[in-house]
mmCIF file of C-alpha atoms and ligand atoms in Angstrom:
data_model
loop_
_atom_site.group_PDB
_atom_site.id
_atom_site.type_symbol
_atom_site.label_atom_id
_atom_site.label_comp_id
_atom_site.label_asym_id
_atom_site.label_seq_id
_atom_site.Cartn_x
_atom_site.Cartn_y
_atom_site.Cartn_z
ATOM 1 C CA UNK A 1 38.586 -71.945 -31.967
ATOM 2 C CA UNK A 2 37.926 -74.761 -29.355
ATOM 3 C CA UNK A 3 39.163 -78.301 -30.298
ATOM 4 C CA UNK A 4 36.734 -80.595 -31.388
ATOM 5 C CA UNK A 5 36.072 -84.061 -29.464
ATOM 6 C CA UNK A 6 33.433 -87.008 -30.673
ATOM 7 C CA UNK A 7 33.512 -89.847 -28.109
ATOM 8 C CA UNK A 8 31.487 -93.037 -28.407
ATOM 9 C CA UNK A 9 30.679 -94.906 -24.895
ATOM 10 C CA UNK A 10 30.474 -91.525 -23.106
ATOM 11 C CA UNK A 11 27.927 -92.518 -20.898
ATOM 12 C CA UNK A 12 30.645 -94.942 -19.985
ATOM 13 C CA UNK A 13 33.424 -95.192 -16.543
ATOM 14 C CA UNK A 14 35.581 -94.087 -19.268
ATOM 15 C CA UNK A 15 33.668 -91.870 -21.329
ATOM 16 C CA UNK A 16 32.178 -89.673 -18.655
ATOM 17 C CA UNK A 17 36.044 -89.239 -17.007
ATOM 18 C CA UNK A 18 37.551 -88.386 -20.406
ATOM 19 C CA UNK A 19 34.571 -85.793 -21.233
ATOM 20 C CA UNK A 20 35.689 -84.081 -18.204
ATOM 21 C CA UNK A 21 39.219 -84.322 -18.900
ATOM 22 C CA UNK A 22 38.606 -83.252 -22.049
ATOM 23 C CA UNK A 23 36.441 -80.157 -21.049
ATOM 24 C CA UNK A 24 38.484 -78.961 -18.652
ATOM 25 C CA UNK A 25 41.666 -78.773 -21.327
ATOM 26 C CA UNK A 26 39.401 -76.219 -23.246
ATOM 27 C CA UNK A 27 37.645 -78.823 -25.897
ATOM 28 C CA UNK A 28 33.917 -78.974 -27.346
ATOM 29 C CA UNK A 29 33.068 -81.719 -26.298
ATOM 30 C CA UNK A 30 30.592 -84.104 -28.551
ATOM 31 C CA UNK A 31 28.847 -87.938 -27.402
ATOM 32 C CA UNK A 32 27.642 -90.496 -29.624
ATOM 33 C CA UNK A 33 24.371 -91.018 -27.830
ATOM 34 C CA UNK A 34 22.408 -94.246 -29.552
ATOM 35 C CA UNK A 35 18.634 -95.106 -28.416
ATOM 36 C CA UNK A 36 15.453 -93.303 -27.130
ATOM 37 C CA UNK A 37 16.090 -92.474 -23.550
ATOM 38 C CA UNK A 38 20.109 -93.274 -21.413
ATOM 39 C CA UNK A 39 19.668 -92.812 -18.544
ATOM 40 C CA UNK A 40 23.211 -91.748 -17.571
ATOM 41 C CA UNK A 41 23.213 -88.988 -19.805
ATOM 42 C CA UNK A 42 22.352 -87.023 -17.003
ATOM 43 C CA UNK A 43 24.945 -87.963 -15.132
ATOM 44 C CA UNK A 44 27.072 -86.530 -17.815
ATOM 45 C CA UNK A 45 28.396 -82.378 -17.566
ATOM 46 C CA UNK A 46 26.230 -79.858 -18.592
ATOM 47 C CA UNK A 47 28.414 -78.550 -21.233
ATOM 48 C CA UNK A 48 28.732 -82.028 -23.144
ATOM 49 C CA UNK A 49 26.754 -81.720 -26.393
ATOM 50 C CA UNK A 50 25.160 -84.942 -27.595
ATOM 51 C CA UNK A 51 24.815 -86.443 -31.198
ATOM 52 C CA UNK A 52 22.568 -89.940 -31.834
ATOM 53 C CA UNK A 53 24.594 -92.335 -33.847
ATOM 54 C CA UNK A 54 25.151 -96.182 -32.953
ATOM 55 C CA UNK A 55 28.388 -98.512 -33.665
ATOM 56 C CA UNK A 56 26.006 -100.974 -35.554
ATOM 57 C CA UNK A 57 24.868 -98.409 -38.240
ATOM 58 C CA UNK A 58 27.456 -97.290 -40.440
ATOM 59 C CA UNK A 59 25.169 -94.286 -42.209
ATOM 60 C CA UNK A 60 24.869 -92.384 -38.486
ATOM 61 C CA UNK A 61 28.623 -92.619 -37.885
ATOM 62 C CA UNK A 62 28.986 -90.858 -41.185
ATOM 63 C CA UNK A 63 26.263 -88.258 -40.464
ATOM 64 C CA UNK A 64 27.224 -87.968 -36.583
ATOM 65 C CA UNK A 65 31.020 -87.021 -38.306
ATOM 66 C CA UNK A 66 29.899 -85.098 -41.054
ATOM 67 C CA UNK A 67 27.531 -82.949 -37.940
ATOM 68 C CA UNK A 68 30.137 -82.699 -35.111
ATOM 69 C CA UNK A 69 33.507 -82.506 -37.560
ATOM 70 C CA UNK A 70 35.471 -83.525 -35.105
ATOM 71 C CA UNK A 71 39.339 -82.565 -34.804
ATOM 72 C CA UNK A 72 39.885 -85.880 -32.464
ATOM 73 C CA UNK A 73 37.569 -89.612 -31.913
ATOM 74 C CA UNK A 74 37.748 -91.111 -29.211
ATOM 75 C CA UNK A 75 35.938 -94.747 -29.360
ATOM 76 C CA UNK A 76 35.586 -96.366 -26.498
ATOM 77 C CA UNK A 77 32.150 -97.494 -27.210
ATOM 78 C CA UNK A 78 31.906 -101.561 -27.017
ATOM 79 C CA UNK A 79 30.140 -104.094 -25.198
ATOM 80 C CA UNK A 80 32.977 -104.653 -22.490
ATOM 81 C CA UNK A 81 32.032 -107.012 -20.142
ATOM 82 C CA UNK A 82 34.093 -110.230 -20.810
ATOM 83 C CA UNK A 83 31.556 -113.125 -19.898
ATOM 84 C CA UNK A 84 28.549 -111.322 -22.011
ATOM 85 C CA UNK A 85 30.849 -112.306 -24.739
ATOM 86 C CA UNK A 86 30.278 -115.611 -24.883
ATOM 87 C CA UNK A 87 26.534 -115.426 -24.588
ATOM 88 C CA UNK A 88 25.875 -113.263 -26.987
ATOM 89 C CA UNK A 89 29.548 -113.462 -29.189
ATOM 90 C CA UNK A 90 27.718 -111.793 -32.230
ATOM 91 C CA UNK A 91 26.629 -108.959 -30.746
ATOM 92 C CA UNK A 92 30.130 -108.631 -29.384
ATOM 93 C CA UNK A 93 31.648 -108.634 -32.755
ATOM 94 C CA UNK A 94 29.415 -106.614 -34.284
ATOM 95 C CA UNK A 95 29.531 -104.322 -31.318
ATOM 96 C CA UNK A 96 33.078 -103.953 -30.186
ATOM 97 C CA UNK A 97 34.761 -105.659 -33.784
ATOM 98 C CA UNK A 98 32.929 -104.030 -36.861
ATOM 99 C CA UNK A 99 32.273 -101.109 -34.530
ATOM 100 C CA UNK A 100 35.672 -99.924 -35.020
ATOM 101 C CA UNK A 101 35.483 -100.191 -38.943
ATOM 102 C CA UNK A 102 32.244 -98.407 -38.789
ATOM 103 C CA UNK A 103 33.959 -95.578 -37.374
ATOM 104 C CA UNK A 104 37.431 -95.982 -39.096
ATOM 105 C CA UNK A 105 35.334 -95.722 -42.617
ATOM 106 C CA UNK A 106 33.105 -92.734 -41.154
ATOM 107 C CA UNK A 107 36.318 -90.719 -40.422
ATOM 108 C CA UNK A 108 38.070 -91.985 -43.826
ATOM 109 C CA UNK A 109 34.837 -90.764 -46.155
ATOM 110 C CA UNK A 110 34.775 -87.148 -44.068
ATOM 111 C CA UNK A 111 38.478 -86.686 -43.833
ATOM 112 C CA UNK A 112 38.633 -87.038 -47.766
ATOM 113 C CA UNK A 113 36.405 -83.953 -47.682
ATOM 114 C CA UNK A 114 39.264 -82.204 -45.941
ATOM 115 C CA UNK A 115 41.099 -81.933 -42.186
ATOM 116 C CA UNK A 116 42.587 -84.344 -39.986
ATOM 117 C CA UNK A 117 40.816 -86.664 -37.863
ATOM 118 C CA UNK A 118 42.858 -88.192 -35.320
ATOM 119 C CA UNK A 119 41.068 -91.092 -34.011
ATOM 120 C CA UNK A 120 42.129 -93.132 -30.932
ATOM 121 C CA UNK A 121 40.448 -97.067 -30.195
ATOM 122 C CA UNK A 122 40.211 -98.190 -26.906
ATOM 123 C CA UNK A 123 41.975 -101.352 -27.105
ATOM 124 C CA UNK A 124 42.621 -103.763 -24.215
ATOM 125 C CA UNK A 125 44.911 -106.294 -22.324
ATOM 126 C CA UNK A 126 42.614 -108.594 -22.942
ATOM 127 C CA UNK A 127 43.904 -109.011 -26.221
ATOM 128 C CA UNK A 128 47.387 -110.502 -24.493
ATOM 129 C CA UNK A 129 44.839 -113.460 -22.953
ATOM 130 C CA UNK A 130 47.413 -116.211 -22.336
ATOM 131 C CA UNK A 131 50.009 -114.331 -22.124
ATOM 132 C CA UNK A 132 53.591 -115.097 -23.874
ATOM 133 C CA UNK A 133 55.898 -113.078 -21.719
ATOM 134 C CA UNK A 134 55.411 -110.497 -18.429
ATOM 135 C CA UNK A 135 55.226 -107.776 -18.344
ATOM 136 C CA UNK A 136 53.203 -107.288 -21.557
ATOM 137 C CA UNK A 137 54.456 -104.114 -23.879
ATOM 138 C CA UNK A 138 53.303 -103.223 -27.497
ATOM 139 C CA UNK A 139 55.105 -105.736 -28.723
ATOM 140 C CA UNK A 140 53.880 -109.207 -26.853
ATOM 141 C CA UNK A 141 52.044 -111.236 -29.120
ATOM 142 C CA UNK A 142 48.646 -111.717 -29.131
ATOM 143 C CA UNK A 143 46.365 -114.414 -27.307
ATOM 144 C CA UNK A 144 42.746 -113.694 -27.022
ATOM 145 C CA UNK A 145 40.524 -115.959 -24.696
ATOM 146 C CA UNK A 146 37.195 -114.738 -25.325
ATOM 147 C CA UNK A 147 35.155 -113.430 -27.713
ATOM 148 C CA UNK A 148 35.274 -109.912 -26.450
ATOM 149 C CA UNK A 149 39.271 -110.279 -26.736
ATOM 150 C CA UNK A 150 39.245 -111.653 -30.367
ATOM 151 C CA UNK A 151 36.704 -108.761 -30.989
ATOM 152 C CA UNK A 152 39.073 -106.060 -29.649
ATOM 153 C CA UNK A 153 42.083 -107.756 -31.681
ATOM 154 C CA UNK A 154 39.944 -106.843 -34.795
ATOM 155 C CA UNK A 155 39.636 -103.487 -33.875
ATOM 156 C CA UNK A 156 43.117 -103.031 -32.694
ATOM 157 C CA UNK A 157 44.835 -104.283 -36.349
ATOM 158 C CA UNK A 158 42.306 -102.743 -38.205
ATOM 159 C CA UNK A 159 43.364 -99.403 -36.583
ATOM 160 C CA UNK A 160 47.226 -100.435 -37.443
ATOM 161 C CA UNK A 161 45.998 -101.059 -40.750
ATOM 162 C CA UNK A 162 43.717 -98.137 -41.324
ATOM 163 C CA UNK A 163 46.568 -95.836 -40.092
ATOM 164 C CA UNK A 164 49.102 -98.262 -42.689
ATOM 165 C CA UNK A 165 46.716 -98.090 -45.926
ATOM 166 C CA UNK A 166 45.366 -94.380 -45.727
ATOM 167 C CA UNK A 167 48.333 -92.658 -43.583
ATOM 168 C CA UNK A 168 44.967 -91.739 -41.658
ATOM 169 C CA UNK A 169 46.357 -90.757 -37.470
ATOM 170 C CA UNK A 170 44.687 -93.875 -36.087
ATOM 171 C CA UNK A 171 45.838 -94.897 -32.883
ATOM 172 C CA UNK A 172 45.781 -97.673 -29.832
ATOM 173 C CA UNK A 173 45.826 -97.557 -26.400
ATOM 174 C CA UNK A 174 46.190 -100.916 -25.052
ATOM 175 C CA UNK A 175 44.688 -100.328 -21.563
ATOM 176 C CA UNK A 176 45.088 -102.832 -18.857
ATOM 177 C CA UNK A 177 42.291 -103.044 -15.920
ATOM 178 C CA UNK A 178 41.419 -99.027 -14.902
ATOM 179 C CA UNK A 179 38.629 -98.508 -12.236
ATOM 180 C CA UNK A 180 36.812 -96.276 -10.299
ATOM 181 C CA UNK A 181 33.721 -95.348 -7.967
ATOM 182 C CA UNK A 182 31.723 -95.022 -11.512
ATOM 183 C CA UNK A 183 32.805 -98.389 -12.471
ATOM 184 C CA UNK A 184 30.040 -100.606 -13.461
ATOM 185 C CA UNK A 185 28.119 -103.553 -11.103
ATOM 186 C CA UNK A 186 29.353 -106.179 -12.821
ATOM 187 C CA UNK A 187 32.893 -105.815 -12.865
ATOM 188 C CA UNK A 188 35.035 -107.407 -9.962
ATOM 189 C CA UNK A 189 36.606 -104.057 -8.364
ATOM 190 C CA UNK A 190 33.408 -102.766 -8.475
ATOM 191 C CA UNK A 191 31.174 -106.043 -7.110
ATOM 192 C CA UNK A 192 33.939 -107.058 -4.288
ATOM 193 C CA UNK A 193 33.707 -102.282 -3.017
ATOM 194 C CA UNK A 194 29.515 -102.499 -3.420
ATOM 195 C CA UNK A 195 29.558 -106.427 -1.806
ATOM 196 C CA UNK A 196 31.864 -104.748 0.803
ATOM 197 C CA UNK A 197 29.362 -101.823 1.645
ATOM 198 C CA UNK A 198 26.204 -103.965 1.857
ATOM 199 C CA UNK A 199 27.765 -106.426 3.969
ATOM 200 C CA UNK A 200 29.488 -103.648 6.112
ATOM 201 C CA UNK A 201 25.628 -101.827 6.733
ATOM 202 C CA UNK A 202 24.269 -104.715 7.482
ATOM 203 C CA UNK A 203 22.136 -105.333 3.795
ATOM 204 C CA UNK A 204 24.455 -108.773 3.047
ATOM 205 C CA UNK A 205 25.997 -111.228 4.638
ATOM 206 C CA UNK A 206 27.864 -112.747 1.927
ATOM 207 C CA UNK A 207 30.173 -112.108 -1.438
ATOM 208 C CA UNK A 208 30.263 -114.733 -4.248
ATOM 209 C CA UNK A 209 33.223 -114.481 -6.106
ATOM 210 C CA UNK A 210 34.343 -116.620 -8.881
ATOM 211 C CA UNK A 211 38.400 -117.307 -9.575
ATOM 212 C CA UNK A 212 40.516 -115.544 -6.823
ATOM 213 C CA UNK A 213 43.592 -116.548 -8.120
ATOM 214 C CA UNK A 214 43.356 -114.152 -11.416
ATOM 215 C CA UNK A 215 45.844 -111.477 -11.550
ATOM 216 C CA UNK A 216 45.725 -108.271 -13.105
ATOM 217 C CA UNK A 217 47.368 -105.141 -13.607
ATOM 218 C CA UNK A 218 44.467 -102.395 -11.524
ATOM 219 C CA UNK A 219 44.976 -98.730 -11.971
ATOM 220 C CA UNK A 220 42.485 -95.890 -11.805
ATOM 221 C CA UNK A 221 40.729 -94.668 -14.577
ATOM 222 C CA UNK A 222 40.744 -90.682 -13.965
ATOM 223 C CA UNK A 223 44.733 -91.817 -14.471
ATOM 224 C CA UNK A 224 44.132 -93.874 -17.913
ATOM 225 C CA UNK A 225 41.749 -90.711 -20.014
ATOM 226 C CA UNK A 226 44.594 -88.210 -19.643
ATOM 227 C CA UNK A 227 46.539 -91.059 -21.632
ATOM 228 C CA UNK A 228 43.987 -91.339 -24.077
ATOM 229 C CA UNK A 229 44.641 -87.375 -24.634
ATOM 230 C CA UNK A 230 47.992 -87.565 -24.865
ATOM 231 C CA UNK A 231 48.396 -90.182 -27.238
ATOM 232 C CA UNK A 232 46.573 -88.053 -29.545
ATOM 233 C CA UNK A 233 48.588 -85.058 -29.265
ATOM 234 C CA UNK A 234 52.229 -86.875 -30.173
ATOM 235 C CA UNK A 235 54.035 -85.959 -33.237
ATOM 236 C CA UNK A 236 53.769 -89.589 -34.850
ATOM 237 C CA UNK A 237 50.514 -92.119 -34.641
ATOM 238 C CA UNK A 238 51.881 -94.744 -32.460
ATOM 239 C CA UNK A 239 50.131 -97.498 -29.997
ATOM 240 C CA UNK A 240 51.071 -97.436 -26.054
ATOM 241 C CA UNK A 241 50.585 -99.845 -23.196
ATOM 242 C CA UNK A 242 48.714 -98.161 -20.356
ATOM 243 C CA UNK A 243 48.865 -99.595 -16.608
ATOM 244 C CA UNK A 244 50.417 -99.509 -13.209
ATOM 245 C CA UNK A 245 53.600 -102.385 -13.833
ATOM 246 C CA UNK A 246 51.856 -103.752 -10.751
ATOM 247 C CA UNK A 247 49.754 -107.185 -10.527
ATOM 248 C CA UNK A 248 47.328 -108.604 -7.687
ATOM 249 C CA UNK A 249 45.239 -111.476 -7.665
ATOM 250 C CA UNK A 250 41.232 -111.111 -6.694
ATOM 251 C CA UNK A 251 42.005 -112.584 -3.319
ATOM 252 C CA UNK A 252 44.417 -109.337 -2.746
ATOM 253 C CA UNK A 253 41.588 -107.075 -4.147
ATOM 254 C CA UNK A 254 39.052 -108.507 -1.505
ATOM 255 C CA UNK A 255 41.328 -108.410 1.231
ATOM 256 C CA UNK A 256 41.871 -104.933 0.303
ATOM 257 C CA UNK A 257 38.572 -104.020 0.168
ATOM 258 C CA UNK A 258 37.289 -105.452 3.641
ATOM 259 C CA UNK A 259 40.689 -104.519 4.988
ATOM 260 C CA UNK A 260 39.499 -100.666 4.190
ATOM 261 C CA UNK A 261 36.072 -101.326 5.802
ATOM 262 C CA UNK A 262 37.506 -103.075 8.954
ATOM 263 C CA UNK A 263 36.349 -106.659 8.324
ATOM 264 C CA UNK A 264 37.633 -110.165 7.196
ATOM 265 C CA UNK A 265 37.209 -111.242 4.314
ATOM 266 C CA UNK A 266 37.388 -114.845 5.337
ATOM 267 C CA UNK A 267 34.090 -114.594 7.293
ATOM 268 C CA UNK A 268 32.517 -113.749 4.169
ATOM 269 C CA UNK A 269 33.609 -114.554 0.876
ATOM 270 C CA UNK A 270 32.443 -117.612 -1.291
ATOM 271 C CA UNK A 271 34.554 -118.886 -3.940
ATOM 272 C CA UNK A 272 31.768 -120.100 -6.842
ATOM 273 C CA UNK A 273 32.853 -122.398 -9.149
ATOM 274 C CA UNK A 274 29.159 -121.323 -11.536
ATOM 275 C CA UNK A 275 30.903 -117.985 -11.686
ATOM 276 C CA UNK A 276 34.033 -118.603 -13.684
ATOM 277 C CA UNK A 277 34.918 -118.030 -16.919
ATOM 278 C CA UNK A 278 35.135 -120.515 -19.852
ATOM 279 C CA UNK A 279 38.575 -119.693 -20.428
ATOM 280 C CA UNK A 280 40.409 -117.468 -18.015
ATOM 281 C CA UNK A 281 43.120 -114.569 -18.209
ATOM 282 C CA UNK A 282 45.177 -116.001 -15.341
ATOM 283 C CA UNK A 283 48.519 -113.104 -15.327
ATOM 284 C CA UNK A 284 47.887 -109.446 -16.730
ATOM 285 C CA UNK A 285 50.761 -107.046 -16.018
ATOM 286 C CA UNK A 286 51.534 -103.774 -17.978
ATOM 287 C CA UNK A 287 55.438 -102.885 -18.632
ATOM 288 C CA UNK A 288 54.120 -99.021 -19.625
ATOM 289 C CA UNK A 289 57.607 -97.788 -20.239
ATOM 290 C CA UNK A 290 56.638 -96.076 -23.449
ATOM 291 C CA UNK A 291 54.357 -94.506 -22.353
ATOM 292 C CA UNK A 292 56.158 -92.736 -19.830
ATOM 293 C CA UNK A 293 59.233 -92.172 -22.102
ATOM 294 C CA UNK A 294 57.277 -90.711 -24.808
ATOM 295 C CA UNK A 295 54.109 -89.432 -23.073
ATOM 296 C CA UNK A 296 55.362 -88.631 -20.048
ATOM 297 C CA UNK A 297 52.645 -90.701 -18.541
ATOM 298 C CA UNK A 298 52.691 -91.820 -15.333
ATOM 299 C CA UNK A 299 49.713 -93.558 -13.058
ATOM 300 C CA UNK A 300 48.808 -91.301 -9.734
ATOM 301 C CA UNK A 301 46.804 -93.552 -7.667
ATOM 302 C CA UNK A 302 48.207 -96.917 -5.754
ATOM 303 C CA UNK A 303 46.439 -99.669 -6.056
ATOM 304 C CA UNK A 304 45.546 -100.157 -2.009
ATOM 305 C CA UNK A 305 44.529 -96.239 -2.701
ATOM 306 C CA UNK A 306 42.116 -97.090 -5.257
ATOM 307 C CA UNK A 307 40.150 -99.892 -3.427
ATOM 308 C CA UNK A 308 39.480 -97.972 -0.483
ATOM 309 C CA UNK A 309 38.306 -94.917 -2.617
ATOM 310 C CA UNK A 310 35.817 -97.380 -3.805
ATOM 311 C CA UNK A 311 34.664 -98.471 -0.720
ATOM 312 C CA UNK A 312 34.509 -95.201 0.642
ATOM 313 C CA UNK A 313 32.084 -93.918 -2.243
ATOM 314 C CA UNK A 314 30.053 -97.205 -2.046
ATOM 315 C CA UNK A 315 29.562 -97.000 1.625
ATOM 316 C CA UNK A 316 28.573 -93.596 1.397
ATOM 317 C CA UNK A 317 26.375 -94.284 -1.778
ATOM 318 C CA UNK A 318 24.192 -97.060 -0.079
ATOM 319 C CA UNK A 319 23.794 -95.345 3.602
ATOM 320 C CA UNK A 320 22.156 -92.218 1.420
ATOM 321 C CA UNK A 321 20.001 -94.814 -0.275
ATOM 322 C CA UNK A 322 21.397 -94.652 -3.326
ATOM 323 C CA UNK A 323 20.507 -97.383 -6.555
ATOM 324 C CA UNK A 324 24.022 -98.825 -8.054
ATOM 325 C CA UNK A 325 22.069 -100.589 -10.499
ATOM 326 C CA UNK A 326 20.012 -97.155 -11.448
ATOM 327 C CA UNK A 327 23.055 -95.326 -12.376
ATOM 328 C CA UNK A 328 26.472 -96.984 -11.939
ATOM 329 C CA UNK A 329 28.383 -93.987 -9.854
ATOM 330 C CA UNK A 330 27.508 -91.196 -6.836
HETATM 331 N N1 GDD B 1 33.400 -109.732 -13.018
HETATM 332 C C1 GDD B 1 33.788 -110.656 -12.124
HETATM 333 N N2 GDD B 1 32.907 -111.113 -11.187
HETATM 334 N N3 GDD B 1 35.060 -111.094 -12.174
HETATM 335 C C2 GDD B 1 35.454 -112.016 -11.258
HETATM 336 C C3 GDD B 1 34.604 -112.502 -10.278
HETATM 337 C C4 GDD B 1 33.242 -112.043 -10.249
HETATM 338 O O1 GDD B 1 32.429 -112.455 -9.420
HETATM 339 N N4 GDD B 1 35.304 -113.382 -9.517
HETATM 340 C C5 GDD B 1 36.540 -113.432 -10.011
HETATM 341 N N5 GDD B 1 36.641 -112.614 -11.067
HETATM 342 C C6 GDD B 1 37.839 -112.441 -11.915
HETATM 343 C C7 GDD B 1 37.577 -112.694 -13.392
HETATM 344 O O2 GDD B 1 37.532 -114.104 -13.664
HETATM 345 C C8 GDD B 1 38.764 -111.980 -14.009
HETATM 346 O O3 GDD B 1 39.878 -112.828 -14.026
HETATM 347 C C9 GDD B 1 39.027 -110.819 -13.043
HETATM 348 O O4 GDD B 1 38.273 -111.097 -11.860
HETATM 349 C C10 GDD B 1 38.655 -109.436 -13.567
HETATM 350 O O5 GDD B 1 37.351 -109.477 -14.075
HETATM 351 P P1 GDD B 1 36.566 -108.138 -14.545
HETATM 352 O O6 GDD B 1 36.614 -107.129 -13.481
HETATM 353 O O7 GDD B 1 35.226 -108.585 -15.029
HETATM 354 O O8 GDD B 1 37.469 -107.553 -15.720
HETATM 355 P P2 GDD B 1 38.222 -108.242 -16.964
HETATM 356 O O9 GDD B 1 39.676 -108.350 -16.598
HETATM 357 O O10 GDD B 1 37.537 -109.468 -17.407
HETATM 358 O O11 GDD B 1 38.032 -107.175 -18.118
HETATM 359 C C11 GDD B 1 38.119 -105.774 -17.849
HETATM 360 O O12 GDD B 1 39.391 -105.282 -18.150
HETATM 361 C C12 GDD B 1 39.755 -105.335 -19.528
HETATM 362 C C13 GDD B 1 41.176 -104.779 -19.657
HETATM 363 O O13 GDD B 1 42.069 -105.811 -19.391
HETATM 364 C C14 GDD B 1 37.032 -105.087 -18.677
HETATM 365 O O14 GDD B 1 36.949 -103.737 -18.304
HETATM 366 C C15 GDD B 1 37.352 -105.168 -20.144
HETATM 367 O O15 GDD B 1 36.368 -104.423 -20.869
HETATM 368 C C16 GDD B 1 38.743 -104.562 -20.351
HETATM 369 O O16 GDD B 1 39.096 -104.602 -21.709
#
C-alpha cells in the first residue's frame, strides 16, 4: 500500500514542491486545507487529496488525523513572513507556536490508537537571530529577533520534547533561506526577480529595498523538500541543518538579479530606511555537514543559478500578463 503523507501549508513555496516530491516517490498525498475558498489550491497537482483542518483548532487536527491516518506529517504550515510578526505577534504565536502543539497532540491522541506517525516541523534559521558562532549547525545556541523566530523556537523544543517525553519520531529541519519562482511577493528574492522584471519591461522604474547589508545563507527550495523526506526516512529521529554553507548580502542578490536581466542595479535601487526591520538578522550561514554525512544531502542549484531562474520565470510571467499577487508562481 502507498505511503501516507498529511502536509499543512501545502498551498505553500514549500508545500506545493514537497507534494510533488512526495507524489512522484509513490505517496498519497493529503493537504490540510483551512477556509472557504484558496485560491492556490488549484495550482496544486491533480492527484493531491485535500482535508479542511486549521493550526488554530485543535479538534480538526485530531479529526483531519484520525481521516487521512497518515504514515508521515509534514508541518510547514505558519505565518512566515518575519515583519507580519511584529504587527500581529499573537497571531504569530498562535499560528506558527501553538500550531505545532496542536499537531504534536493530534498525532500523540491517534498514534495511541496504534501506528507510527513520524512527524517533521519546519523549523528555521531564524531561530539562530544574532548569531553566536558561523557557520550555524544543530548545535549553535539560540537567539531569536522577532516574534516569528521566538514562535518557531517554541515549536522547535516542543518537537525535541515531544519526541523526549512520548519516544513519539518527531523531528526538525532547521532550514536556512530556500527560494524559488513560486516564492511569495513579499519576500526579498522574490520582490528584488518581480522588481527586476517590471523595471526590465518597462512597468517600473524603481526598487525599494530596505537593509542591503543582511546576509543569508539562499538555496533553492525544490533542493530543501527532498530533505524534508529524507529526514523522515533515517533510522533514529534526529534534527538537521539545511542550506548551501554559502552567504550573500541583499546588495549581492540585486546585483545578481539585474546582472541576469542586463541592467544596473545602481540606476535603480533605493535603499528605504521605512522598510527595515525592528531588529535585524545581520549573518545567516548554514554549516549542513550532517546532513550530508547522514542524509546524503546535498544542495543542486548555485546561488547566481537560482536568481536568474527567478528572473527568467518573472520576466516571462509578466510579458504573458500574468498576476503575481493572484497566485504567487507561473
Ligand atoms: N522581505 C524583504 N523586503 N526583505 C528585505 C527587503 C525588502 O524590501 N530589503 C532588505 N531585506 C532583507 C531583510 O531585512 C532580511 O534581512 C533579508 O532581506 C531576507 O528577508 P526575507 O526574504 O523577508 O526573509 P527572512 O530571512 O526574513 O525569512 C525567511 O527565511 C527564514 C529562514 O531563515 C522566511 O522564509 C522565513 O519564514 C524563514 O523561516
Amino acid at each position: 500500500m502507498a505511503r501516507r503523507a498529511l502536509i499543512t501549508g501545502i498551498t505553500g513555496q514549500d508545500g506545493s514542491y514537497l507534494a510533488e516530491h512526495l507524489i512522484s516517490e509513490g505517496y498519497e498525498v493529503w493537504g490540510l486545507i483551512r477556509g472557504q475558498a484558496n485560491p492556490r489550491v488549484s495550482k496544486l497537482p491533480k492527484d493531491v487529496h485535500l482535508v479542511r483542518g486549521d493550526l488554530l483548532d485543535q479538534g480538526s487536527l485530531i479529526s483531519a488525523v484520525e481521516k487521512v491516518r497518515p504514515d508521515e506529517v509534514y508541518n510547514l504550515g505558519a505565518i512566515s513572513f518575519v515583519p507580519m510578526s511584529w504587527e500581529q505577534a499573537e497571531l504569530t504565536a498562535e499560528v506558527t507556536g501553538m500550531g505545532v502543539l496542536r499537531m504534536l497532540e493530534a498525532i500523540r491522541v491517534c498514534s495511541s490508537r496504534g501506528g507510527e506517525i513520524r512527524f517533521y516541523q519546519a523549523s528555521s534559521s531564524e531561530m539562530f537571530g544574532q548569531v553566536r558562532e558561523t557557520p550555524q549547525t544543530e548545535v549553535t545556541p539560540f537567539h531569536p529577533r522577532s516574534p516569528y523566530g521566538v514562535a518557531k523556537t517554541y515549536g522547535h523544543f516542543l518537537t525535541q520534547n515531544y519526541r523526549e517525553s512520548y519516544g513519539m519520531y518527531a523531528v526538525s529541519g532547521i532550514l536556512f533561506n530556500h527560494e524559488s519562482p513560486r516564492r511569495g511577493a513579499e519576500f526579498v528574492t522574490r520582490k528584488v526577480s518581480l522588481g527586476v522584471a517590471r523595471i526590465k519591461l518597462g512597468m517600473a522604474s524603481e526598487l525599494r529595498l530596505g537593509n542591503l547589508e543582511a546576509r543569508r545563507d539562499w538555496g533553492y527550495a525544490g533542493d530543501y523538500v527532498r530533505a524534508m523526506h529524507l529526514m523522515l526516512q533515517a533510522p533514529n529521529p534526529e534534527d538537521f541543518v539545511i542550506g548551501t554553507g554559502r552567504t550573500q548580502s541583499v546588495r549581492e542578490l540585486v546585483e545578481a538579479a539585474f546582472t541576469a536581466a542586463g541592467l544596473d542595479w545602481e540606476r535603480y535601487v533605493i535603499a528605504d530606511q521605512a522598510l527595515h526591520r525592528p531588529a535585524e538578522v545581520d549573518l545567516l550561514c548554514a554549516d549542513p555537514k550532517k546532513a550530508r554525512m547522514q542524509l546524503g544531502w546535498e544542495p543542486t542549484v548555485p546561488f547566481e543559478e537560482l536568481i536568474a531562474m527567478m528572473v527568467e520565470s518573472d520576466l516571462r510571467l509578466l510579458s504573458e500578463g500574468g498576476d503575481p499577487q493572484d497566485s504567487s508562481w507561473p
